[in-house]
Short mmCIF file of C-alpha atoms in Angstrom, two decimals:
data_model
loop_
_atom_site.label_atom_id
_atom_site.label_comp_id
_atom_site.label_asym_id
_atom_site.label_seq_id
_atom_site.Cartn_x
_atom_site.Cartn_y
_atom_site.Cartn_z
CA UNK Y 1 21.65 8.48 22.12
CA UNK Y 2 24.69 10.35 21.21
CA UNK Y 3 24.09 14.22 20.79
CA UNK Y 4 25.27 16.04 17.81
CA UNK Y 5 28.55 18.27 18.38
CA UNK Y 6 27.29 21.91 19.64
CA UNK Y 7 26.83 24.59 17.45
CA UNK Y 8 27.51 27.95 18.48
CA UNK Y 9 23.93 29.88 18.78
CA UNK Y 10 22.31 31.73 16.28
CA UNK Y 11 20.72 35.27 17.10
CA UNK Y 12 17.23 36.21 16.57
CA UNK Y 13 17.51 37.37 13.02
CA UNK Y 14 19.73 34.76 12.05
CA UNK Y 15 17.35 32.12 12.83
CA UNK Y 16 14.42 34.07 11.01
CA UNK Y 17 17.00 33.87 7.91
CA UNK Y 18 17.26 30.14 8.19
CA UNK Y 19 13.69 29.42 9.49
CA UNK Y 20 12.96 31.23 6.02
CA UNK Y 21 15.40 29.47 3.98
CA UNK Y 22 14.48 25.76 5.01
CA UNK Y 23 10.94 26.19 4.57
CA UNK Y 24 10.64 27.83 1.52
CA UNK Y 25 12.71 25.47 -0.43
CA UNK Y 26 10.88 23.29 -3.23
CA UNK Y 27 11.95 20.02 -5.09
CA UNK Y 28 13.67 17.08 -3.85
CA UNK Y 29 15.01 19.16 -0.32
CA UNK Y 30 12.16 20.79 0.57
CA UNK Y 31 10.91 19.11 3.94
CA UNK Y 32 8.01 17.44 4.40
CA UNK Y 33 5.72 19.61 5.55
CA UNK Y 34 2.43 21.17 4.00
CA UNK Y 35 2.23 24.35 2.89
CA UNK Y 36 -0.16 25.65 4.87
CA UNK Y 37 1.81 24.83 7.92
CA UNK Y 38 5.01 26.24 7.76
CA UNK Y 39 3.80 29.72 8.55
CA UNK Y 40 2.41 28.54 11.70
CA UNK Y 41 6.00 26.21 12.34
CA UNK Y 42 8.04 29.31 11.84
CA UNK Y 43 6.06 31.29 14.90
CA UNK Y 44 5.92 28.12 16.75
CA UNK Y 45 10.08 28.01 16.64
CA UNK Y 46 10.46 31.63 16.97
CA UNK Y 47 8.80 31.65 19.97
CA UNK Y 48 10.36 28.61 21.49
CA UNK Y 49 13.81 30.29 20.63
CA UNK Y 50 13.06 33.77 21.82
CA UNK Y 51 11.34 32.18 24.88
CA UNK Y 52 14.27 29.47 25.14
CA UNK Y 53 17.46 30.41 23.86
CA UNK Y 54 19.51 27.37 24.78
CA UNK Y 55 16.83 25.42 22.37
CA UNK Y 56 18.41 25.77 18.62
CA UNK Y 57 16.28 25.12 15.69
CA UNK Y 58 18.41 23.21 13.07
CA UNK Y 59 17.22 20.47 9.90
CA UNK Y 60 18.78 16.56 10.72
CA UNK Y 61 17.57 13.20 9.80
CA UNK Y 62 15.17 11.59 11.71
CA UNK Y 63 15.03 7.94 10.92
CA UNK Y 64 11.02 6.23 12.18
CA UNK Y 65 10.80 2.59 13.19
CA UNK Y 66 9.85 1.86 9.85
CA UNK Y 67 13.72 2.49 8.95
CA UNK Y 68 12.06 5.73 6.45
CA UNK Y 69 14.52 8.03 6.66
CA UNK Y 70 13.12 12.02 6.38
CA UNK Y 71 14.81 15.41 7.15
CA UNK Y 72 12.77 16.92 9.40
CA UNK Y 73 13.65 20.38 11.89
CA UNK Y 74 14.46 20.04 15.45
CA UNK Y 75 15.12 22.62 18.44
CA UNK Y 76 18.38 21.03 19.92
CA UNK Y 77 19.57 22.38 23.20
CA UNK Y 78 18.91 22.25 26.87
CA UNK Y 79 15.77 23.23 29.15
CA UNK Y 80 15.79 24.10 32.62
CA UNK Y 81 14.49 22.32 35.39
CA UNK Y 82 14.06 23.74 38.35
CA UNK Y 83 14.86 21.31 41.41
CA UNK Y 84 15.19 21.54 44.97
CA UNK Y 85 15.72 25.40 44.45
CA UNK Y 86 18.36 25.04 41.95
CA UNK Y 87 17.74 25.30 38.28
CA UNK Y 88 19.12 22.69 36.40
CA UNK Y 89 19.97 22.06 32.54
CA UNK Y 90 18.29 19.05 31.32
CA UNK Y 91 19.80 18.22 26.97
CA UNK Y 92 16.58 17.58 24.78
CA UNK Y 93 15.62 17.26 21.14
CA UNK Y 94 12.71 18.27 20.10
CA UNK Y 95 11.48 16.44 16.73
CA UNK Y 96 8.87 18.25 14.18
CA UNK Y 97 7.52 15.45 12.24
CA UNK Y 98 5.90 15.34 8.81
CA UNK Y 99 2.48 15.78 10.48
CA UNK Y 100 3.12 18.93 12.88
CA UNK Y 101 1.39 21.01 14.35
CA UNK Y 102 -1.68 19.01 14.05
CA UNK Y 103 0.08 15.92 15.70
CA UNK Y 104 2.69 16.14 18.24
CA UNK Y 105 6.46 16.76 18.04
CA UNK Y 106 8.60 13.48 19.57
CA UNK Y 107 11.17 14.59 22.33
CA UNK Y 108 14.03 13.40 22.97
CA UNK Y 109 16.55 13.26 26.13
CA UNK Y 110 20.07 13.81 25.20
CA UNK Y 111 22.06 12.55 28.10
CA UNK Y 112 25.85 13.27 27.28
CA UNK Y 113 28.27 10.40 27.73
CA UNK Y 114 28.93 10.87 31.39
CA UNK Y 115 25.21 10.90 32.17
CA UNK Y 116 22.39 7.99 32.34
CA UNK Y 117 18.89 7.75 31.81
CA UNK Y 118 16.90 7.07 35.23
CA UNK Y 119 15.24 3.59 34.77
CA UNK Y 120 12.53 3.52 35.58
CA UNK Y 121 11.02 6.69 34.70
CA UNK Y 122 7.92 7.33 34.72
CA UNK Y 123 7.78 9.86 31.52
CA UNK Y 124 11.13 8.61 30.08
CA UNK Y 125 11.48 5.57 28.04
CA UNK Y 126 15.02 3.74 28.25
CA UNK Y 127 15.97 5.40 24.98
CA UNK Y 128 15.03 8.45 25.56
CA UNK Y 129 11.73 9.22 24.77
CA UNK Y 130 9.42 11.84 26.65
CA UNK Y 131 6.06 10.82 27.49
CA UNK Y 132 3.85 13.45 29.27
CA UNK Y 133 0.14 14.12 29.61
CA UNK Y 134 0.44 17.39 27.54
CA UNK Y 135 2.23 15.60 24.48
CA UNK Y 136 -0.60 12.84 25.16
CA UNK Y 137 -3.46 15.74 25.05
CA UNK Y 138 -1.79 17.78 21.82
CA UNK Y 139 -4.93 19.69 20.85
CA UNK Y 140 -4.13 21.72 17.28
CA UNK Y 141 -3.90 25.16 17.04
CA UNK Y 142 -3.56 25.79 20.53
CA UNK Y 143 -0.85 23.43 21.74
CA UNK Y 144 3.07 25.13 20.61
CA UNK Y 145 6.48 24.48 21.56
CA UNK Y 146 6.82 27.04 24.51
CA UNK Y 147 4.01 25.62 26.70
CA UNK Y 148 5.62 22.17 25.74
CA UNK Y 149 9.03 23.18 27.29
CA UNK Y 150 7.25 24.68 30.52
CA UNK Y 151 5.24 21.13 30.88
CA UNK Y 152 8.80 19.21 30.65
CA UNK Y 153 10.81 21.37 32.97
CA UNK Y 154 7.53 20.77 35.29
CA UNK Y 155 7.52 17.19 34.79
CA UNK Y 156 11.25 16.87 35.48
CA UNK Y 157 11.22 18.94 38.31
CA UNK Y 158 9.42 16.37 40.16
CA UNK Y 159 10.93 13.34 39.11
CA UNK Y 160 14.75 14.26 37.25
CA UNK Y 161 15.14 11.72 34.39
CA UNK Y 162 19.11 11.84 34.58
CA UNK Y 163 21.74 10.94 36.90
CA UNK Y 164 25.61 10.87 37.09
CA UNK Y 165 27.64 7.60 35.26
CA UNK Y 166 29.88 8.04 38.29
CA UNK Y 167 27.44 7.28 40.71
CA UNK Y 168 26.33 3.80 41.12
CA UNK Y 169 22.67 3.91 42.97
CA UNK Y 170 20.43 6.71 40.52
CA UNK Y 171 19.98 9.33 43.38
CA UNK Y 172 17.09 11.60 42.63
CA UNK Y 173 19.45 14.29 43.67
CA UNK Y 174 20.62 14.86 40.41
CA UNK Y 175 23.81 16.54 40.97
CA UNK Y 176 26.43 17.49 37.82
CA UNK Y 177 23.53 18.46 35.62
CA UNK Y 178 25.30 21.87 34.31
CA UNK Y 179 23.63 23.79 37.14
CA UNK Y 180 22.81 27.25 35.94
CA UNK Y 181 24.49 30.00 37.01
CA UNK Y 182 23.21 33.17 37.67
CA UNK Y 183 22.01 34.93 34.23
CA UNK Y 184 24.13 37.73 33.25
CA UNK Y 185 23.84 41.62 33.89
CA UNK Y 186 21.37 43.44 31.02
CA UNK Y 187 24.80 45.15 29.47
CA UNK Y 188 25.84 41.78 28.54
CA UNK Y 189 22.70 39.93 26.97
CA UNK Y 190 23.96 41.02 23.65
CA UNK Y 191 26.50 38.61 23.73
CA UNK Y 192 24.49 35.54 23.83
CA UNK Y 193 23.73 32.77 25.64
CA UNK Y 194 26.73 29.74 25.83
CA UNK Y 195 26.51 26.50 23.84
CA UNK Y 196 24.93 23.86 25.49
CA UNK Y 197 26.85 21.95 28.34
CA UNK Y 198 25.90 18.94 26.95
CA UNK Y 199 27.98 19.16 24.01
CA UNK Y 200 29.85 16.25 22.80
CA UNK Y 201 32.82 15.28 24.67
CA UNK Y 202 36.07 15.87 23.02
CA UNK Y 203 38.56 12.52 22.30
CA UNK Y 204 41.18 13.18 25.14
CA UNK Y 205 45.08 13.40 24.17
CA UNK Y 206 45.88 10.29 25.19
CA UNK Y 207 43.88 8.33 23.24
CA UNK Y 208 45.04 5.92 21.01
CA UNK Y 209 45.94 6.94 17.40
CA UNK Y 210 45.14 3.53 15.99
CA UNK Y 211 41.77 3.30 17.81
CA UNK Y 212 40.35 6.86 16.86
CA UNK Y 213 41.60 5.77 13.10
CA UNK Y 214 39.45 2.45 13.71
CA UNK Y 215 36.33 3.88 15.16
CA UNK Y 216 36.73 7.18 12.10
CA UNK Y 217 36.78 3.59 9.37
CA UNK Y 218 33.70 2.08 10.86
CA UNK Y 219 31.95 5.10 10.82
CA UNK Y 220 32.71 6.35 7.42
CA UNK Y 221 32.10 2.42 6.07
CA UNK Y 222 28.76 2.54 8.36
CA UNK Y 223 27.90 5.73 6.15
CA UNK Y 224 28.41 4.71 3.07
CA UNK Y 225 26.25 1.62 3.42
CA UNK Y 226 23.43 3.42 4.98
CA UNK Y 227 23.94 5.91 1.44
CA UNK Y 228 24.13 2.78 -0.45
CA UNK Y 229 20.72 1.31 1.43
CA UNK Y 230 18.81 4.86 0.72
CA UNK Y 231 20.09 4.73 -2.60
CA UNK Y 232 18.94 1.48 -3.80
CA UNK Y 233 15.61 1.57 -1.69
CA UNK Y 234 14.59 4.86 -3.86
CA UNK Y 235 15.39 2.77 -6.89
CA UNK Y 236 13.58 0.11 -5.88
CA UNK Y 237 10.74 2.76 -4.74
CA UNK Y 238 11.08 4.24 -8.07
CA UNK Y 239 10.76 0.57 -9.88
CA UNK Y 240 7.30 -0.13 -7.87
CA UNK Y 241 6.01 3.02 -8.68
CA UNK Y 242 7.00 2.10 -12.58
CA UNK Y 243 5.14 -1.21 -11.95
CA UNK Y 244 2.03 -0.05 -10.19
CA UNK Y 245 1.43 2.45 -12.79
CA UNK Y 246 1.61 -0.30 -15.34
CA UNK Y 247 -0.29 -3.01 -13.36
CA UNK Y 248 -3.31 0.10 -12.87
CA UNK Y 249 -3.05 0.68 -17.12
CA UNK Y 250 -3.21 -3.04 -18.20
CA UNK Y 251 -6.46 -3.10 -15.19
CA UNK Y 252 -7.90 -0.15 -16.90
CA UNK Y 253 -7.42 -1.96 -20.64
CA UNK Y 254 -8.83 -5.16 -19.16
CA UNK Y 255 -11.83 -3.20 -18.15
CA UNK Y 256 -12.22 -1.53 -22.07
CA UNK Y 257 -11.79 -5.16 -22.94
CA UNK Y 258 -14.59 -6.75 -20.98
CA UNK Y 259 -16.60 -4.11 -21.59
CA UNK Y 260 -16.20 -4.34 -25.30
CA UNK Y 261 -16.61 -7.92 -25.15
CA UNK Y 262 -19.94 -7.34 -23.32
CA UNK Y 263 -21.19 -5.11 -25.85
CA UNK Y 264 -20.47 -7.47 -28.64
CA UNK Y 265 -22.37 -10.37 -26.80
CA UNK Y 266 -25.17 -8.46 -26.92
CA UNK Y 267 -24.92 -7.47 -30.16
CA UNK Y 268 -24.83 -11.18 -31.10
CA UNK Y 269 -28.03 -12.00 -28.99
CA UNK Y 270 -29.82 -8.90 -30.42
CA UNK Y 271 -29.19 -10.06 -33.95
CA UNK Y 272 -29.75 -13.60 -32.99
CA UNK Y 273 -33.23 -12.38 -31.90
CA UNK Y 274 -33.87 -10.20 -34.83
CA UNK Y 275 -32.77 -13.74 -37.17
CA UNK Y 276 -35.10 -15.60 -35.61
CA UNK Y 277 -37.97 -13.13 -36.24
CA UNK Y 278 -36.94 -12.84 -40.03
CA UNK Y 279 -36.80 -16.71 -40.19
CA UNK Y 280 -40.55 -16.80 -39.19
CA UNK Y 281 -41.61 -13.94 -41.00
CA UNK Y 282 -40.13 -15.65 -43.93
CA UNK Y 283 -41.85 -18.61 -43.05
CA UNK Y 284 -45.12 -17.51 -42.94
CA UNK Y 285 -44.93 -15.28 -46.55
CA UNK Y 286 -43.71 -18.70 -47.79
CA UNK Y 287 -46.65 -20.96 -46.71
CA UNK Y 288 -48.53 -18.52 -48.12
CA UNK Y 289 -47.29 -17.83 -51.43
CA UNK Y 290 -47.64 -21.83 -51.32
CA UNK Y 291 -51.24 -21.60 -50.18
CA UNK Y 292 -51.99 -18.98 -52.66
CA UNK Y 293 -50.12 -19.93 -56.53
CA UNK Y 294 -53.58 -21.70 -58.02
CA UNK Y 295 -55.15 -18.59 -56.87
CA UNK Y 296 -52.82 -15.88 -58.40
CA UNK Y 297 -52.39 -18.00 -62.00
CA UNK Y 298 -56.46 -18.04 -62.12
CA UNK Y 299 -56.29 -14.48 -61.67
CA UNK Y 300 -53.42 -14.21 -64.02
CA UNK Y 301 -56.04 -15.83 -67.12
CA UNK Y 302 -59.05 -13.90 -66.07
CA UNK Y 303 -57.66 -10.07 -65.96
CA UNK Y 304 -60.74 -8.97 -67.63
CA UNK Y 305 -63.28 -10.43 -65.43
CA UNK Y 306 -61.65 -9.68 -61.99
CA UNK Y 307 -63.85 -8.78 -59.17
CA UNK Y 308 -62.45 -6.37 -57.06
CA UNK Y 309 -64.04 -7.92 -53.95
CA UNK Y 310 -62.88 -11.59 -54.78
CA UNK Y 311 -59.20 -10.75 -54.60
CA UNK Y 312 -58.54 -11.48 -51.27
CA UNK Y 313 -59.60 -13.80 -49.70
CA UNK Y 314 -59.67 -13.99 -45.57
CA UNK Y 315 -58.06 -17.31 -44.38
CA UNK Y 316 -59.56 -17.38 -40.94
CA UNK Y 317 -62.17 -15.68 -38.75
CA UNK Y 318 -59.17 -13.52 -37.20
CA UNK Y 319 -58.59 -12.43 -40.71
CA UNK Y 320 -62.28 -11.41 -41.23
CA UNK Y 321 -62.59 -9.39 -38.30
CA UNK Y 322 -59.04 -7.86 -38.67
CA UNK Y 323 -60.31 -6.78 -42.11
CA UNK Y 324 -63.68 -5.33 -41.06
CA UNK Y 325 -62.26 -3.60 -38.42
CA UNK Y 326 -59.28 -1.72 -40.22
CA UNK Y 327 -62.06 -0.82 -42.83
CA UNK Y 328 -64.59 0.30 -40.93
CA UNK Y 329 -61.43 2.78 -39.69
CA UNK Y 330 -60.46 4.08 -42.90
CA UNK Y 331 -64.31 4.71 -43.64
CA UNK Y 332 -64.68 6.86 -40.60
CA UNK Y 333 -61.32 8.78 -41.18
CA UNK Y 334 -63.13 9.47 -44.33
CA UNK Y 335 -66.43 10.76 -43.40
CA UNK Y 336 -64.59 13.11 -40.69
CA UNK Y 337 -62.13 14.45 -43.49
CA UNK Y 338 -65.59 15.42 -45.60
CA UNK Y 339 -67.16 16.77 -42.74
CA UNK Y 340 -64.26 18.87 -42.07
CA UNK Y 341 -64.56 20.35 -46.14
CA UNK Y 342 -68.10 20.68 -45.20
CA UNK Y 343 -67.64 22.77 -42.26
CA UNK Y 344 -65.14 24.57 -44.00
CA UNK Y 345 -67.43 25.95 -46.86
CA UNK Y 346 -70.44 26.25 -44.68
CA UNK Y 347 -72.46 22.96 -45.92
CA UNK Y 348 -72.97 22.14 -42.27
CA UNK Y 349 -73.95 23.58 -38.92
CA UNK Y 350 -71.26 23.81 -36.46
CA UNK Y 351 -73.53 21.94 -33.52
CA UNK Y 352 -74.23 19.29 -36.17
CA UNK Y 353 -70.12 18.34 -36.91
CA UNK Y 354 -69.53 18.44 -33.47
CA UNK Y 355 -72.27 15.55 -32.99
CA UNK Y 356 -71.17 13.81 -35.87
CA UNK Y 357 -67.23 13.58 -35.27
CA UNK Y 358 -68.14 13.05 -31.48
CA UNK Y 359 -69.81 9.85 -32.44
CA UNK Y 360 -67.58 8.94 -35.25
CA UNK Y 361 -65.06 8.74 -33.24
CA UNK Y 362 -66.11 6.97 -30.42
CA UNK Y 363 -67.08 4.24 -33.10
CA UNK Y 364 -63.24 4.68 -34.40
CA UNK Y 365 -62.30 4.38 -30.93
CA UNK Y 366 -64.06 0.82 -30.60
CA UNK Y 367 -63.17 -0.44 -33.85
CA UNK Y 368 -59.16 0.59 -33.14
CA UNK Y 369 -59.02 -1.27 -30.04
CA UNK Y 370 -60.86 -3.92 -31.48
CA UNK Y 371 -58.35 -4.33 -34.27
CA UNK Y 372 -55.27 -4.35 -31.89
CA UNK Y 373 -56.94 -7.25 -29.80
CA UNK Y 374 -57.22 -9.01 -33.12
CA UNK Y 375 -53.65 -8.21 -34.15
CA UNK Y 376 -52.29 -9.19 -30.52
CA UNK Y 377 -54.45 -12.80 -31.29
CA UNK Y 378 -53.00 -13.25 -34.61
CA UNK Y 379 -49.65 -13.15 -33.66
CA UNK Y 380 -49.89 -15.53 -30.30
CA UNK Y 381 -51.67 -17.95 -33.14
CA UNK Y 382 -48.86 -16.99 -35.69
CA UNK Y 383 -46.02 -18.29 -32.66
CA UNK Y 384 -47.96 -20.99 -31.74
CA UNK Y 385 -48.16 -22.76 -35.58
CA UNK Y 386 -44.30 -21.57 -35.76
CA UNK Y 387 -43.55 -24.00 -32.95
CA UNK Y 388 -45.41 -26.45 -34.20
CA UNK Y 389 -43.68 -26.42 -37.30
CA UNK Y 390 -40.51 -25.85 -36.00
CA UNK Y 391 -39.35 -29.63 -36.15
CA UNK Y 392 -39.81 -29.92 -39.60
CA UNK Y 393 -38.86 -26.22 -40.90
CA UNK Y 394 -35.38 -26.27 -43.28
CA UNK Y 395 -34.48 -23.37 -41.24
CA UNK Y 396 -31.87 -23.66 -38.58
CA UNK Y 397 -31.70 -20.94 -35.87
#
């Protein structure tokens, strides 16, 4: 991994001023973090920078292994490791990712180009990244940045991930890290702390022309495909997003649709049902309007000898009792509706109506139940002579 060039570093209030800037931007550049932890990522970098100041805080793009491509902050610098009694420098980059603090940041080493990563390592992978117990056991809100730092410089302190290009066999004794030198006297800590050590080595003077041209054309062609690649893969992004909205209305109409087809289904069947009941019905008053036309002319030539009783005529024994029973009813609603004028304008003792409606109406009582027994017979017999006659009725269902 190639470092970025150094930057020259940024005071206290300076980095308050961008800490402030980058997170409070909305719209397209605003970085991915939630809102209700950027408050707690601005502490957690203030800290690490008042704590560390060789550690930068600065916004780059981070790229997963996915190939998404996010802007994301980082603290870019170097940490020191202590190591054999001398402290030691060691380059790092320290990613926040879309999910900190609640997950993790992803560290980095930044060997320069005159240094290599030890292999193996047993916290370092061969490009770079830091593994150790206390990234491994990131508990949110109490894990931060500085007690990360002081758990790397510890970790590296036993076992230095870096070693000199010029030296063939990777010697733990990691000499030409950028030892530090002593720190300077108070009246001079106003001035700063240097850039990091680690910066990116200058092209020497006698390089070749025609090769620093070649490598500057790769790199500008390499950059405008990778624009050209995040360009069309938010088109495309935007096209899916076009299409799944689209695909989710047309599932949502074909949902109204089934359900209105549903409905009119069983409309059909309901009015199928209610056909067949008129059909019968019909039916019946036909048969007996059939039954019944000798009847209705006699009565027709005879209008001044017609006997009340003889209209009608009960067809069956159902009939009969169906006819008893609904008049025995009426009767008894009648006798309780006199008894009630009676009471009213004192013709009867109280203690006498209540003995009279009390048994009235348990005889009501019997006679109504018997009547709906008859009524529930009549039409089980009136179903049973429809099916019978259902081969030869003109009626089709």
């Amino acid at each position: 991994m190639v470092p970025p060039p150094s930057t020259p570093s940024l005071d206290s209030q300076q980095i308050q001023q961008f800490l402030s800037s980058v997170l409070s931007q909305r719209g397209p550049s605003s970085l991915p973090y939630t809102e209700d932890s950027k408050w707690l990522i601005r502490q957690h970098l203030l800290s690490l920078t008042s704590r560390y100041p060789s550690l930068q805080p600065k916004t780059a793009t981070f790229t997963h292994n996915d190939g998404r491509s996010v802007n994301l902050l980082q603290a870019d610098g170097t940490i020191p490791m202590p190591y054999q009694g001398v402290t030691y420098n060691i380059p790092i980059i320290i990613w926040l990712i879309e999910s900190y603090p609640r997950y993790p940041p992803v560290v980095y080493v930044n060997p320069t180009r005159d240094m290599i990563i030890k292999r193996p390592h047993p916290h370092v992978s061969p490009s770079g990244l830091v593994s150790i117990p206390y990234l491994q056991n990131w508990i949110y809100p109490s894990s931060n940045l500085v007690d990360l730092v002081v758990n790397l410089g510890s970790a590296f302190s036993h076992d230095p991930p870096l070693y000199s290009q010029r030296r063939s066999n990777p010697n733990p004794n990691p000499p030409n890290y950028g030892q530090q030198q002593q720190p300077p006297p108070p009246r001079l800590a106003a001035a700063g702390y240097p850039p990091s050590p680690y910066g990116r080595a200058q092209p020497s003077q006698t390089e070749d022309a025609a090769e620093v041209y070649r490598r500057n054309a790769v790199n500008k062609l390499v950059e405008m495909v990778h624009g050209d690649i995040v360009k069309m893969r938010k088109e495309r992004e935007a096209e899916m997003e076009g299409l799944f909205s689209a695909q989710g209305v047309l599932r949502k109409r074909e949902e109204e649709v089934n359900k209105g087809l549903k409905e009119m289904q069983d409309e059909k069947e309901a009015l199928e049902q209610q056909l067949q009941v008129v059909l019968m019905s019909t039916d019946v008053l036909a048969g007996w309007v059939r039954e019944n036309e000798e009847k209705i002319k006699k009565l027709g030539n005879n209008n001044d000898n017609v006997d009340v009783d003889e209209v009608f005529h009960c067809a069956d024994v159902l009939s009969k009792q169906m006819l008893d029973c609904t008049a025995a009813d009426l009767a008894i609603e009648d006798v309780v509706y006199s008894l009630d004028k009676a009471l009213q304008e004192g013709a009867v003792p109280f203690d006498q109506y209540l003995r009279n409606v009390r048994l009235l109406s348990r005889e009501q009582f019997f006679h109504k139940a018997t009547a709906a027994k008859v009524r529930a017979a009549q039409m089980q017999a009136q179903v049973a002579s429809m099916a019978a006659r259902a081969p030869h009725s003109h009626y089709a269902p």
